[in-house]
mmCIF file of C-alpha atoms and ligand atoms in Angstrom:
data_model
loop_
_atom_site.group_PDB
_atom_site.id
_atom_site.type_symbol
_atom_site.label_atom_id
_atom_site.label_comp_id
_atom_site.label_asym_id
_atom_site.label_seq_id
_atom_site.Cartn_x
_atom_site.Cartn_y
_atom_site.Cartn_z
ATOM 1 C CA MET A 6 16.791 -37.294 16.299
ATOM 2 C CA LYS A 7 14.034 -38.421 18.982
ATOM 3 C CA ILE A 8 13.514 -35.306 21.844
ATOM 4 C CA LEU A 9 10.535 -35.710 23.986
ATOM 5 C CA VAL A 10 9.516 -32.438 25.184
ATOM 6 C CA LEU A 11 7.018 -32.134 28.896
ATOM 7 C CA ASN A 12 5.588 -29.921 29.954
ATOM 8 C CA ALA A 13 4.569 -30.892 33.298
ATOM 9 C CA GLY A 14 2.017 -28.120 36.053
ATOM 10 C CA SER A 15 1.238 -28.748 39.680
ATOM 11 C CA SER A 16 -1.194 -32.513 38.676
ATOM 12 C CA SER A 17 -0.972 -33.069 35.302
ATOM 13 C CA VAL A 18 2.198 -33.348 32.585
ATOM 14 C CA LYS A 19 1.610 -33.143 28.692
ATOM 15 C CA TYR A 20 4.101 -34.626 26.814
ATOM 16 C CA GLN A 21 5.208 -34.729 23.165
ATOM 17 C CA LEU A 22 7.828 -37.117 20.835
ATOM 18 C CA PHE A 23 9.308 -35.654 18.153
ATOM 19 C CA ASN A 24 11.251 -36.981 15.181
ATOM 20 C CA MET A 25 13.340 -33.589 15.149
ATOM 21 C CA ASP A 26 14.676 -34.647 11.251
ATOM 22 C CA THR A 27 11.351 -33.936 9.480
ATOM 23 C CA ASN A 28 9.862 -32.302 12.834
ATOM 24 C CA ALA A 29 7.218 -34.798 12.541
ATOM 25 C CA VAL A 30 5.701 -35.823 16.136
ATOM 26 C CA LEU A 31 5.720 -39.860 16.878
ATOM 27 C CA ALA A 32 3.388 -39.578 20.131
ATOM 28 C CA SER A 33 1.913 -37.161 21.946
ATOM 29 C CA GLY A 34 -0.260 -37.650 25.483
ATOM 30 C CA MET A 35 -0.931 -36.374 28.781
ATOM 31 C CA ILE A 36 -1.505 -37.369 32.521
ATOM 32 C CA GLU A 37 -3.827 -35.815 34.020
ATOM 33 C CA GLN A 38 -5.855 -35.048 37.839
ATOM 34 C CA ILE A 39 -2.037 -35.949 38.901
ATOM 35 C CA GLY A 40 -2.620 -36.670 42.764
ATOM 36 C CA GLU A 41 -6.038 -37.679 42.714
ATOM 37 C CA ASN A 42 -7.019 -40.913 42.822
ATOM 38 C CA GLU A 43 -8.776 -41.526 39.879
ATOM 39 C CA SER A 44 -5.768 -40.381 37.058
ATOM 40 C CA ASN A 45 -5.878 -40.598 33.545
ATOM 41 C CA ALA A 46 -3.297 -41.215 31.150
ATOM 42 C CA LYS A 47 -3.066 -41.108 27.507
ATOM 43 C CA ILE A 48 -1.415 -41.794 24.123
ATOM 44 C CA LYS A 49 -2.019 -40.896 21.218
ATOM 45 C CA TYR A 50 0.915 -42.367 17.975
ATOM 46 C CA PHE A 51 1.056 -43.497 14.983
ATOM 47 C CA ASP A 52 0.806 -47.347 14.393
ATOM 48 C CA HIS A 53 2.108 -48.729 10.211
ATOM 49 C CA GLY A 54 0.586 -45.377 9.003
ATOM 50 C CA VAL A 55 -3.291 -45.378 11.555
ATOM 51 C CA GLU A 56 -3.565 -43.673 14.609
ATOM 52 C CA SER A 57 -3.779 -44.826 17.279
ATOM 53 C CA VAL A 58 -4.326 -44.143 20.773
ATOM 54 C CA ILE A 59 -3.799 -46.875 24.437
ATOM 55 C CA GLU A 60 -5.773 -45.139 27.683
ATOM 56 C CA ARG A 61 -5.006 -46.048 31.002
ATOM 57 C CA LYS A 62 -6.914 -44.661 34.203
ATOM 58 C CA SER A 63 -5.106 -45.579 37.911
ATOM 59 C CA THR A 64 -4.298 -43.624 41.513
ATOM 60 C CA ILE A 65 -1.134 -41.252 40.036
ATOM 61 C CA LYS A 66 0.102 -39.871 43.000
ATOM 62 C CA ASP A 67 3.290 -38.193 42.185
ATOM 63 C CA HIS A 68 5.433 -36.528 38.961
ATOM 64 C CA LYS A 69 7.736 -39.623 39.456
ATOM 65 C CA MET A 70 4.616 -42.073 38.917
ATOM 66 C CA ALA A 71 3.541 -40.093 36.589
ATOM 67 C CA LEU A 72 6.392 -39.910 34.697
ATOM 68 C CA LYS A 73 6.953 -43.765 34.884
ATOM 69 C CA LEU A 74 4.113 -44.757 33.354
ATOM 70 C CA MET A 75 4.306 -42.138 29.957
ATOM 71 C CA SER A 76 7.116 -44.121 29.584
ATOM 72 C CA THR A 77 5.646 -47.435 30.210
ATOM 73 C CA LEU A 78 3.329 -45.704 27.085
ATOM 74 C CA LEU A 79 6.032 -44.573 25.164
ATOM 75 C CA ILE A 80 7.457 -48.050 25.284
ATOM 76 C CA GLU A 81 4.622 -50.031 24.355
ATOM 77 C CA SER A 82 3.335 -47.368 21.542
ATOM 78 C CA GLY A 83 7.289 -48.225 20.310
ATOM 79 C CA THR A 84 7.786 -44.932 19.224
ATOM 80 C CA ILE A 85 11.614 -46.323 21.873
ATOM 81 C CA SER A 86 12.407 -49.350 23.150
ATOM 82 C CA ASP A 87 13.385 -47.318 26.358
ATOM 83 C CA LEU A 88 13.825 -43.808 27.757
ATOM 84 C CA ASN A 89 17.989 -43.052 26.470
ATOM 85 C CA ASP A 90 16.512 -44.287 23.003
ATOM 86 C CA LEU A 91 15.981 -40.243 23.500
ATOM 87 C CA ASP A 92 18.060 -37.654 22.069
ATOM 88 C CA GLY A 93 17.327 -35.196 24.526
ATOM 89 C CA ILE A 94 14.635 -33.615 26.661
ATOM 90 C CA GLY A 95 13.359 -30.096 26.696
ATOM 91 C CA HIS A 96 11.161 -29.175 29.521
ATOM 92 C CA ARG A 97 8.447 -25.823 29.392
ATOM 93 C CA VAL A 98 9.647 -23.657 32.114
ATOM 94 C CA VAL A 99 7.070 -20.155 32.892
ATOM 95 C CA GLN A 100 8.761 -18.227 34.225
ATOM 96 C CA GLY A 101 12.575 -17.590 34.785
ATOM 97 C CA GLY A 102 11.897 -14.589 35.721
ATOM 98 C CA ALA A 103 15.759 -12.133 34.156
ATOM 99 C CA SER A 104 17.904 -14.689 35.040
ATOM 100 C CA PHE A 105 17.844 -16.448 31.606
ATOM 101 C CA ARG A 106 17.586 -15.062 28.271
ATOM 102 C CA GLU A 107 18.655 -18.300 26.814
ATOM 103 C CA PRO A 108 17.103 -21.752 26.881
ATOM 104 C CA VAL A 109 19.695 -23.768 28.709
ATOM 105 C CA ILE A 110 20.701 -27.063 29.928
ATOM 106 C CA VAL A 111 19.372 -28.524 33.239
ATOM 107 C CA THR A 112 21.908 -28.459 35.908
ATOM 108 C CA ASP A 113 22.141 -27.580 39.719
ATOM 109 C CA TYR A 114 21.437 -23.899 39.230
ATOM 110 C CA VAL A 115 19.131 -24.178 36.982
ATOM 111 C CA ALA A 116 16.679 -26.354 38.787
ATOM 112 C CA ASP A 117 17.669 -23.652 42.375
ATOM 113 C CA GLU A 118 17.092 -20.167 40.259
ATOM 114 C CA ILE A 119 13.539 -22.860 39.429
ATOM 115 C CA GLU A 120 12.761 -23.491 42.665
ATOM 116 C CA ARG A 121 13.823 -19.213 43.663
ATOM 117 C CA LEU A 122 11.508 -17.607 40.798
ATOM 118 C CA ILE A 123 8.012 -19.775 42.912
ATOM 119 C CA PRO A 124 6.714 -17.018 43.804
ATOM 120 C CA LEU A 125 6.511 -15.046 40.734
ATOM 121 C CA ALA A 126 4.889 -17.908 39.278
ATOM 122 C CA PRO A 127 3.621 -20.773 42.452
ATOM 123 C CA LEU A 128 1.061 -21.946 39.717
ATOM 124 C CA HIS A 129 3.471 -22.767 36.899
ATOM 125 C CA ASN A 130 7.196 -23.449 38.130
ATOM 126 C CA PRO A 131 6.643 -26.227 41.487
ATOM 127 C CA GLY A 132 4.840 -28.679 38.876
ATOM 128 C CA HIS A 133 8.197 -27.432 36.043
ATOM 129 C CA LEU A 134 10.331 -28.774 38.833
ATOM 130 C CA ALA A 135 9.174 -31.297 39.954
ATOM 131 C CA GLY A 136 8.466 -32.944 36.072
ATOM 132 C CA ILE A 137 12.481 -31.538 35.961
ATOM 133 C CA GLN A 138 13.874 -33.826 38.633
ATOM 134 C CA VAL A 139 11.802 -37.269 38.465
ATOM 135 C CA SER A 140 12.664 -36.409 34.808
ATOM 136 C CA ILE A 141 16.285 -36.836 35.290
ATOM 137 C CA GLU A 142 16.367 -39.310 38.060
ATOM 138 C CA GLN A 143 15.014 -40.785 34.984
ATOM 139 C CA SER A 144 16.915 -40.778 32.160
ATOM 140 C CA PRO A 145 20.161 -39.506 33.602
ATOM 141 C CA ASN A 146 22.178 -39.876 30.808
ATOM 142 C CA VAL A 147 20.088 -37.744 28.159
ATOM 143 C CA PRO A 148 20.763 -34.210 27.529
ATOM 144 C CA GLN A 149 17.871 -32.062 29.692
ATOM 145 C CA VAL A 150 16.738 -28.865 28.566
ATOM 146 C CA VAL A 151 15.418 -25.900 30.069
ATOM 147 C CA VAL A 152 12.734 -23.141 27.820
ATOM 148 C CA PHE A 153 11.528 -20.824 29.134
ATOM 149 C CA ASP A 154 8.275 -18.305 28.659
ATOM 150 C CA THR A 155 9.654 -15.379 29.675
ATOM 151 C CA ALA A 156 12.706 -16.105 27.436
ATOM 152 C CA PHE A 157 11.660 -14.679 24.553
ATOM 153 C CA HIS A 158 10.836 -11.243 26.403
ATOM 154 C CA SER A 159 14.193 -10.261 27.889
ATOM 155 C CA THR A 160 15.385 -8.243 24.637
ATOM 156 C CA MET A 161 12.603 -6.075 26.326
ATOM 157 C CA PRO A 162 14.460 -2.130 26.130
ATOM 158 C CA LYS A 163 14.371 -1.217 31.031
ATOM 159 C CA HIS A 164 11.662 1.592 29.460
ATOM 160 C CA ALA A 165 9.430 -1.146 28.104
ATOM 161 C CA TYR A 166 9.583 -3.879 31.456
ATOM 162 C CA LEU A 167 10.108 -1.702 34.503
ATOM 163 C CA TYR A 168 6.648 -0.091 36.172
ATOM 164 C CA ALA A 169 6.218 3.739 37.475
ATOM 165 C CA ILE A 170 6.799 2.264 41.223
ATOM 166 C CA PRO A 171 9.130 3.228 43.578
ATOM 167 C CA TYR A 172 12.109 2.047 41.846
ATOM 168 C CA LYS A 173 13.045 -0.020 44.595
ATOM 169 C CA PHE A 174 10.944 -2.511 44.314
ATOM 170 C CA TYR A 175 12.692 -3.339 40.472
ATOM 171 C CA GLU A 176 15.846 -3.435 42.384
ATOM 172 C CA ASP A 177 14.735 -5.481 45.241
ATOM 173 C CA LEU A 178 12.542 -7.418 44.773
ATOM 174 C CA LYS A 179 12.363 -7.899 40.821
ATOM 175 C CA ILE A 180 9.080 -6.233 40.282
ATOM 176 C CA ARG A 181 8.673 -5.655 36.565
ATOM 177 C CA ARG A 182 6.959 -6.951 33.324
ATOM 178 C CA TYR A 183 7.860 -9.766 32.523
ATOM 179 C CA GLY A 184 6.381 -11.159 29.415
ATOM 180 C CA PHE A 185 4.441 -14.971 28.908
ATOM 181 C CA HIS A 186 3.796 -16.902 25.810
ATOM 182 C CA GLY A 187 7.540 -15.964 24.454
ATOM 183 C CA THR A 188 7.655 -19.993 23.206
ATOM 184 C CA SER A 189 5.185 -19.293 20.804
ATOM 185 C CA HIS A 190 5.708 -15.351 20.124
ATOM 186 C CA ARG A 191 9.002 -16.351 18.926
ATOM 187 C CA PHE A 192 7.848 -19.486 16.395
ATOM 188 C CA ILE A 193 5.309 -17.739 14.520
ATOM 189 C CA VAL A 194 7.720 -14.510 14.024
ATOM 190 C CA LYS A 195 10.029 -17.460 12.705
ATOM 191 C CA GLU A 196 7.878 -18.435 10.511
ATOM 192 C CA ALA A 197 6.119 -15.773 9.080
ATOM 193 C CA ALA A 198 9.899 -14.865 8.281
ATOM 194 C CA LYS A 199 10.840 -17.822 6.700
ATOM 195 C CA TYR A 200 6.992 -17.327 4.496
ATOM 196 C CA LEU A 201 7.373 -13.562 3.863
ATOM 197 C CA GLN A 202 10.579 -14.012 3.485
ATOM 198 C CA LYS A 203 12.293 -11.807 4.910
ATOM 199 C CA ASP A 204 15.143 -12.269 6.945
ATOM 200 C CA ILE A 205 14.369 -11.612 10.474
ATOM 201 C CA ASN A 206 16.359 -9.777 11.842
ATOM 202 C CA THR A 207 15.236 -6.307 10.190
ATOM 203 C CA LEU A 208 11.273 -7.524 9.968
ATOM 204 C CA ASN A 209 8.917 -5.826 12.232
ATOM 205 C CA ALA A 210 5.847 -7.589 13.286
ATOM 206 C CA ILE A 211 3.188 -7.179 16.211
ATOM 207 C CA THR A 212 2.358 -10.883 16.872
ATOM 208 C CA LEU A 213 -1.382 -11.531 18.862
ATOM 209 C CA HIS A 214 -1.145 -15.161 20.437
ATOM 210 C CA LEU A 215 -5.479 -14.894 21.827
ATOM 211 C CA GLY A 216 -6.245 -18.646 22.797
ATOM 212 C CA ASN A 217 -8.183 -18.780 26.677
ATOM 213 C CA GLY A 218 -4.944 -16.869 27.826
ATOM 214 C CA ALA A 219 -3.670 -13.921 24.872
ATOM 215 C CA SER A 220 -1.654 -11.947 25.223
ATOM 216 C CA VAL A 221 0.861 -9.205 22.017
ATOM 217 C CA SER A 222 3.983 -8.756 21.791
ATOM 218 C CA ALA A 223 5.918 -5.696 19.327
ATOM 219 C CA ILE A 224 8.715 -7.311 17.272
ATOM 220 C CA ARG A 225 11.667 -5.206 16.199
ATOM 221 C CA ASN A 226 14.560 -6.703 13.825
ATOM 222 C CA GLY A 227 12.978 -9.794 14.766
ATOM 223 C CA LYS A 228 13.560 -9.795 18.561
ATOM 224 C CA CYS A 229 10.660 -7.999 21.237
ATOM 225 C CA VAL A 230 10.279 -4.957 22.375
ATOM 226 C CA ASP A 231 6.922 -4.515 24.334
ATOM 227 C CA THR A 232 4.371 -7.644 25.292
ATOM 228 C CA SER A 233 0.823 -6.918 27.639
ATOM 229 C CA MET A 234 1.579 -9.647 29.668
ATOM 230 C CA GLY A 235 3.223 -8.482 33.225
ATOM 231 C CA LEU A 236 4.948 -9.126 36.026
ATOM 232 C CA THR A 237 2.450 -12.121 35.482
ATOM 233 C CA PRO A 238 0.148 -13.453 33.033
ATOM 234 C CA LEU A 239 -3.190 -11.181 34.248
ATOM 235 C CA GLU A 240 -2.596 -7.641 32.318
ATOM 236 C CA GLY A 241 -3.169 -6.650 28.851
ATOM 237 C CA LEU A 242 -5.770 -8.457 27.149
ATOM 238 C CA ILE A 243 -9.000 -9.071 27.675
ATOM 239 C CA MET A 244 -8.691 -13.348 28.219
ATOM 240 C CA GLY A 245 -10.668 -15.666 29.045
ATOM 241 C CA THR A 246 -11.492 -15.153 32.896
ATOM 242 C CA ARG A 247 -8.348 -12.601 33.430
ATOM 243 C CA SER A 248 -9.509 -9.643 33.145
ATOM 244 C CA GLY A 249 -6.268 -8.018 31.827
ATOM 245 C CA ASP A 250 -5.735 -4.364 32.176
ATOM 246 C CA ILE A 251 -7.220 -2.282 35.328
ATOM 247 C CA ASP A 252 -7.140 0.952 36.641
ATOM 248 C CA PRO A 253 -5.708 -0.676 40.596
ATOM 249 C CA ALA A 254 -7.804 1.175 42.251
ATOM 250 C CA VAL A 255 -10.606 -0.239 41.442
ATOM 251 C CA LEU A 256 -9.428 -3.953 43.767
ATOM 252 C CA PHE A 257 -8.877 -0.645 46.528
ATOM 253 C CA TYR A 258 -11.975 -0.198 46.037
ATOM 254 C CA LEU A 259 -13.670 -2.693 45.868
ATOM 255 C CA ALA A 260 -11.475 -3.881 49.384
ATOM 256 C CA ARG A 261 -12.999 -0.607 51.006
ATOM 257 C CA LYS A 262 -16.332 -1.249 49.947
ATOM 258 C CA LEU A 263 -17.454 -4.403 50.286
ATOM 259 C CA GLY A 264 -14.119 -6.306 52.343
ATOM 260 C CA TYR A 265 -12.788 -8.584 49.592
ATOM 261 C CA SER A 266 -9.312 -9.800 50.656
ATOM 262 C CA ILE A 267 -6.012 -9.923 48.752
ATOM 263 C CA ASP A 268 -7.105 -13.895 47.654
ATOM 264 C CA ASP A 269 -11.125 -12.945 46.614
ATOM 265 C CA LEU A 270 -9.390 -9.992 44.735
ATOM 266 C CA ASP A 271 -7.032 -12.246 43.124
ATOM 267 C CA LYS A 272 -9.606 -14.846 42.174
ATOM 268 C CA LEU A 273 -11.875 -12.213 41.202
ATOM 269 C CA VAL A 274 -9.770 -10.811 38.547
ATOM 270 C CA ASN A 275 -7.867 -14.272 37.599
ATOM 271 C CA LYS A 276 -10.243 -16.480 37.341
ATOM 272 C CA GLU A 277 -14.301 -14.755 36.946
ATOM 273 C CA SER A 278 -13.291 -12.049 34.398
ATOM 274 C CA GLY A 279 -12.898 -11.231 31.380
ATOM 275 C CA LEU A 280 -15.445 -12.502 28.823
ATOM 276 C CA LYS A 281 -16.619 -14.746 32.080
ATOM 277 C CA GLY A 282 -17.224 -11.763 33.848
ATOM 278 C CA ILE A 283 -18.850 -9.645 30.896
ATOM 279 C CA CYS A 284 -21.045 -12.505 29.531
ATOM 280 C CA GLY A 285 -21.022 -15.703 32.245
ATOM 281 C CA ASN A 286 -18.793 -17.752 29.332
ATOM 282 C CA ASN A 287 -15.565 -17.457 28.198
ATOM 283 C CA ASP A 288 -15.663 -20.590 25.676
ATOM 284 C CA MET A 289 -15.322 -18.070 22.517
ATOM 285 C CA ARG A 290 -16.529 -20.515 20.877
ATOM 286 C CA ALA A 291 -19.728 -20.756 23.700
ATOM 287 C CA ILE A 292 -20.078 -16.149 23.305
ATOM 288 C CA ASN A 293 -19.668 -16.630 19.268
ATOM 289 C CA LYS A 294 -23.401 -18.609 19.570
ATOM 290 C CA LEU A 295 -24.495 -17.026 22.008
ATOM 291 C CA ALA A 296 -24.699 -13.736 19.935
ATOM 292 C CA GLU A 297 -25.615 -15.119 17.781
ATOM 293 C CA GLU A 298 -28.589 -15.226 19.631
ATOM 294 C CA GLY A 299 -29.303 -12.264 20.380
ATOM 295 C CA ASP A 300 -27.750 -11.897 23.918
ATOM 296 C CA ALA A 301 -27.063 -8.469 24.146
ATOM 297 C CA GLN A 302 -24.101 -9.706 26.795
ATOM 298 C CA ALA A 303 -22.270 -11.647 24.959
ATOM 299 C CA GLN A 304 -21.805 -8.958 22.072
ATOM 300 C CA LEU A 305 -20.210 -6.845 24.559
ATOM 301 C CA ALA A 306 -18.038 -8.922 26.098
ATOM 302 C CA LEU A 307 -17.109 -9.287 21.873
ATOM 303 C CA ASP A 308 -16.654 -5.868 21.604
ATOM 304 C CA MET A 309 -14.832 -5.401 24.651
ATOM 305 C CA PHE A 310 -12.702 -7.934 23.369
ATOM 306 C CA ASN A 311 -12.250 -6.871 19.883
ATOM 307 C CA TYR A 312 -11.103 -3.131 21.019
ATOM 308 C CA ARG A 313 -8.950 -4.293 23.801
ATOM 309 C CA ILE A 314 -7.096 -6.115 20.251
ATOM 310 C CA LYS A 315 -7.029 -3.024 18.625
ATOM 311 C CA LYS A 316 -5.191 -0.892 21.097
ATOM 312 C CA TYR A 317 -2.857 -2.885 21.623
ATOM 313 C CA ILE A 318 -2.763 -2.777 17.699
ATOM 314 C CA GLY A 319 -2.080 0.948 17.211
ATOM 315 C CA SER A 320 0.163 0.736 20.051
ATOM 316 C CA TYR A 321 2.458 -1.259 18.711
ATOM 317 C CA SER A 322 2.305 0.745 15.901
ATOM 318 C CA ALA A 323 3.502 2.919 17.276
ATOM 319 C CA VAL A 324 5.984 1.951 19.349
ATOM 320 C CA LEU A 325 7.421 0.084 16.040
ATOM 321 C CA GLY A 326 6.819 2.887 14.066
ATOM 322 C CA ARG A 327 6.759 0.245 10.489
ATOM 323 C CA VAL A 328 5.345 -2.670 10.427
ATOM 324 C CA ASP A 329 5.128 -5.664 8.757
ATOM 325 C CA CYS A 330 2.999 -7.711 9.417
ATOM 326 C CA ILE A 331 -0.004 -8.566 12.164
ATOM 327 C CA ILE A 332 0.106 -12.324 12.867
ATOM 328 C CA PHE A 333 -3.038 -13.961 14.833
ATOM 329 C CA THR A 334 -2.738 -17.121 16.712
ATOM 330 C CA GLY A 335 -3.839 -18.942 19.112
ATOM 331 C CA GLY A 336 -6.811 -21.311 19.359
ATOM 332 C CA ILE A 337 -8.920 -17.464 18.629
ATOM 333 C CA GLY A 338 -6.750 -16.267 16.698
ATOM 334 C CA GLU A 339 -6.163 -18.940 14.029
ATOM 335 C CA ASN A 340 -10.541 -19.984 14.141
ATOM 336 C CA ASP A 341 -12.382 -16.554 14.492
ATOM 337 C CA SER A 342 -12.490 -14.762 11.733
ATOM 338 C CA ASN A 343 -15.354 -12.182 12.913
ATOM 339 C CA VAL A 344 -11.846 -10.949 15.910
ATOM 340 C CA ARG A 345 -9.307 -11.033 13.048
ATOM 341 C CA LEU A 346 -12.504 -9.319 10.911
ATOM 342 C CA ASN A 347 -13.465 -6.658 13.926
ATOM 343 C CA SER A 348 -10.310 -6.194 16.217
ATOM 344 C CA CYS A 349 -8.728 -4.685 12.813
ATOM 345 C CA SER A 350 -11.816 -2.668 11.245
ATOM 346 C CA ASP A 351 -10.900 0.361 10.661
ATOM 347 C CA LEU A 352 -7.413 0.904 10.012
ATOM 348 C CA LYS A 353 -6.788 1.505 6.788
ATOM 349 C CA ASN A 354 -4.357 4.322 8.939
ATOM 350 C CA LEU A 355 -1.724 2.126 9.953
ATOM 351 C CA GLY A 356 -2.433 0.737 6.909
ATOM 352 C CA ILE A 357 -4.383 -2.132 7.798
ATOM 353 C CA GLU A 358 -6.588 -4.007 5.368
ATOM 354 C CA ILE A 359 -8.785 -7.321 5.872
ATOM 355 C CA ASP A 360 -9.457 -8.977 2.362
ATOM 356 C CA ALA A 361 -13.146 -9.997 4.425
ATOM 357 C CA THR A 362 -13.488 -13.086 1.951
ATOM 358 C CA ILE A 363 -9.977 -14.503 1.836
ATOM 359 C CA ASN A 364 -10.537 -14.134 5.735
ATOM 360 C CA ASN A 365 -13.883 -16.447 5.986
ATOM 361 C CA GLN A 366 -10.982 -18.976 4.613
ATOM 362 C CA ARG A 367 -10.241 -22.156 7.400
ATOM 363 C CA CYS A 368 -6.385 -23.829 6.363
ATOM 364 C CA ARG A 369 -4.446 -24.913 8.708
ATOM 365 C CA ASP A 370 -1.063 -24.133 7.290
ATOM 366 C CA ILE A 371 0.085 -19.925 7.466
ATOM 367 C CA LEU A 372 -2.410 -17.678 5.066
ATOM 368 C CA THR A 373 -3.177 -13.921 4.219
ATOM 369 C CA ILE A 374 -5.706 -12.389 5.203
ATOM 370 C CA SER A 375 -4.354 -9.090 4.075
ATOM 371 C CA SER A 376 -6.423 -6.914 1.281
ATOM 372 C CA SER A 377 -3.834 -6.727 -1.779
ATOM 373 C CA GLU A 378 -4.043 -3.003 -0.779
ATOM 374 C CA SER A 379 -3.118 -3.688 2.641
ATOM 375 C CA LYS A 380 0.863 -1.965 3.993
ATOM 376 C CA VAL A 381 0.448 -4.893 6.302
ATOM 377 C CA LYS A 382 0.439 -8.245 5.777
ATOM 378 C CA VAL A 383 -1.534 -9.849 8.344
ATOM 379 C CA LEU A 384 -1.227 -13.199 8.671
ATOM 380 C CA VAL A 385 -2.660 -15.914 10.026
ATOM 381 C CA ILE A 386 -0.722 -18.406 11.993
ATOM 382 C CA PRO A 387 -1.110 -22.234 13.726
ATOM 383 C CA THR A 388 1.276 -21.858 16.752
ATOM 384 C CA ASN A 389 3.754 -24.781 17.919
ATOM 385 C CA GLU A 390 5.463 -24.793 20.945
ATOM 386 C CA GLU A 391 6.277 -28.006 21.576
ATOM 387 C CA LEU A 392 8.102 -28.161 17.658
ATOM 388 C CA GLU A 393 9.376 -24.910 18.882
ATOM 389 C CA ILE A 394 10.729 -25.912 22.855
ATOM 390 C CA ALA A 395 11.994 -28.826 20.958
ATOM 391 C CA ILE A 396 13.634 -26.854 17.805
ATOM 392 C CA GLN A 397 15.093 -24.482 20.563
ATOM 393 C CA THR A 398 16.077 -28.157 22.585
ATOM 394 C CA LYS A 399 17.572 -29.531 19.749
ATOM 395 C CA GLU A 400 19.989 -26.439 19.230
ATOM 396 C CA VAL A 401 21.452 -26.517 22.899
ATOM 397 C CA ILE A 402 22.419 -30.310 22.677
ATOM 398 C CA GLU A 403 23.874 -29.695 19.425
ATOM 399 C CA ASN A 404 26.160 -26.282 20.783
ATOM 400 C CA MET A 405 26.533 -28.870 23.261
ATOM 401 C CA LYS A 406 29.087 -30.973 20.652
HETATM 402 P P1 AMP B 515 -5.643 -22.271 23.373
HETATM 403 O O1 AMP B 515 -6.252 -21.278 24.815
HETATM 404 O O2 AMP B 515 -5.166 -21.447 22.569
HETATM 405 O O3 AMP B 515 -6.657 -23.945 23.007
HETATM 406 O O4 AMP B 515 -7.017 -21.172 23.144
HETATM 407 C C1 AMP B 515 -8.922 -22.228 23.206
HETATM 408 C C2 AMP B 515 -10.350 -20.476 22.467
HETATM 409 O O5 AMP B 515 -10.436 -20.661 21.884
HETATM 410 C C3 AMP B 515 -11.488 -20.969 23.636
HETATM 411 O O6 AMP B 515 -12.236 -19.758 23.940
HETATM 412 C C4 AMP B 515 -11.934 -21.613 22.204
HETATM 413 O O7 AMP B 515 -13.317 -21.680 22.487
HETATM 414 C C5 AMP B 515 -11.229 -20.883 21.343
HETATM 415 N N1 AMP B 515 -11.260 -21.676 19.750
HETATM 416 C C6 AMP B 515 -11.349 -23.370 19.321
HETATM 417 N N2 AMP B 515 -12.237 -23.369 18.188
HETATM 418 C C7 AMP B 515 -12.659 -22.364 17.142
HETATM 419 C C8 AMP B 515 -13.584 -22.108 16.490
HETATM 420 N N3 AMP B 515 -13.097 -23.135 15.768
HETATM 421 N N4 AMP B 515 -13.590 -20.721 16.461
HETATM 422 C C9 AMP B 515 -13.357 -19.581 17.352
HETATM 423 N N5 AMP B 515 -12.961 -19.795 18.779
HETATM 424 C C10 AMP B 515 -12.129 -21.332 19.322
#
């Protein structure tokens, strides 16, 4: 069974082709700078076991041209002979609002809902929608499934997802916590259950997705009961360029004192804050290097980043009562042993203790980094959102039969 996973943004399309009999990636690639003069297209695949790459530069004016080029590259790579070879296409959609709790087959209703939700995800949903519409035109006979980033968080109770502002804003405008990175949180908790040989329906976990964007979720009995991102992916942990939690009054103060507009404030907290706002850099590897060289601002950024994670571990431990495991994933979570060690330091009272030696090991697979005395298992699990989308797409298609 061959499933293609598409992640269409406003100016790029990422894609991965999976053989779902083995979960192996047959080909992957991206088309970037759609709508600009020189667009880049790339595909990576295996030719008789050897990794091969095809790259093209041309003008790709829209998603229609982008998906046409993607299908040409897939055919040239020999991984499919025709788009109709595909058994399904899975589309990533960041914002499914309160409407979608599960992945669904694309219908006109689903497309309309994704469009209706654009105000809640103005940077993401328009690109997703364009990708879905073109993909349906191109492959009308291939089942197409939408997998929502927000769906995994749809099990949060109302007291966790509501903001304490007048209730009418929830009723009229659906302002509430939605959460993001759900596909990743879901994937790593499923992997943890398999690895720990526990029934997912009884597993309690704190999942930390730490990349350029970062979020943490509290999982009770395999289901999300709270998460740090909110109405948008701005709330919660400190991120590369996003502030995470902040007193909203800071924004009123800046508006009154410096005359900042709504757009200025939006840019400030989304693009100029977080690690970048503190030390001028948003790449964790560069920040580590600066801190090692004695840069005090870089060290401060690291201390703030780790401290915020620790606060969430503490509060979600209280939410869950019993924590079976803490899982680190994402570019930082999977690779940065200092972040893992420092965010979990001095948490013995909560039953959390890292083995510093094992924590320093590099491992491409799942690694337990907690000590043998630690009540809570601390795991590093590489995330694979594309595979999770492919798995969910396959499940939806099989349930249709
Ligand atoms: P992601 O958004 O998941 O791709 O993660 C991107 C972040 O992971 C960036 O801040 C990178 O600097 C960071 N990252 C990637 N590799 C490493 C590494 N080996 N050590 C520390 N941070 C890393």
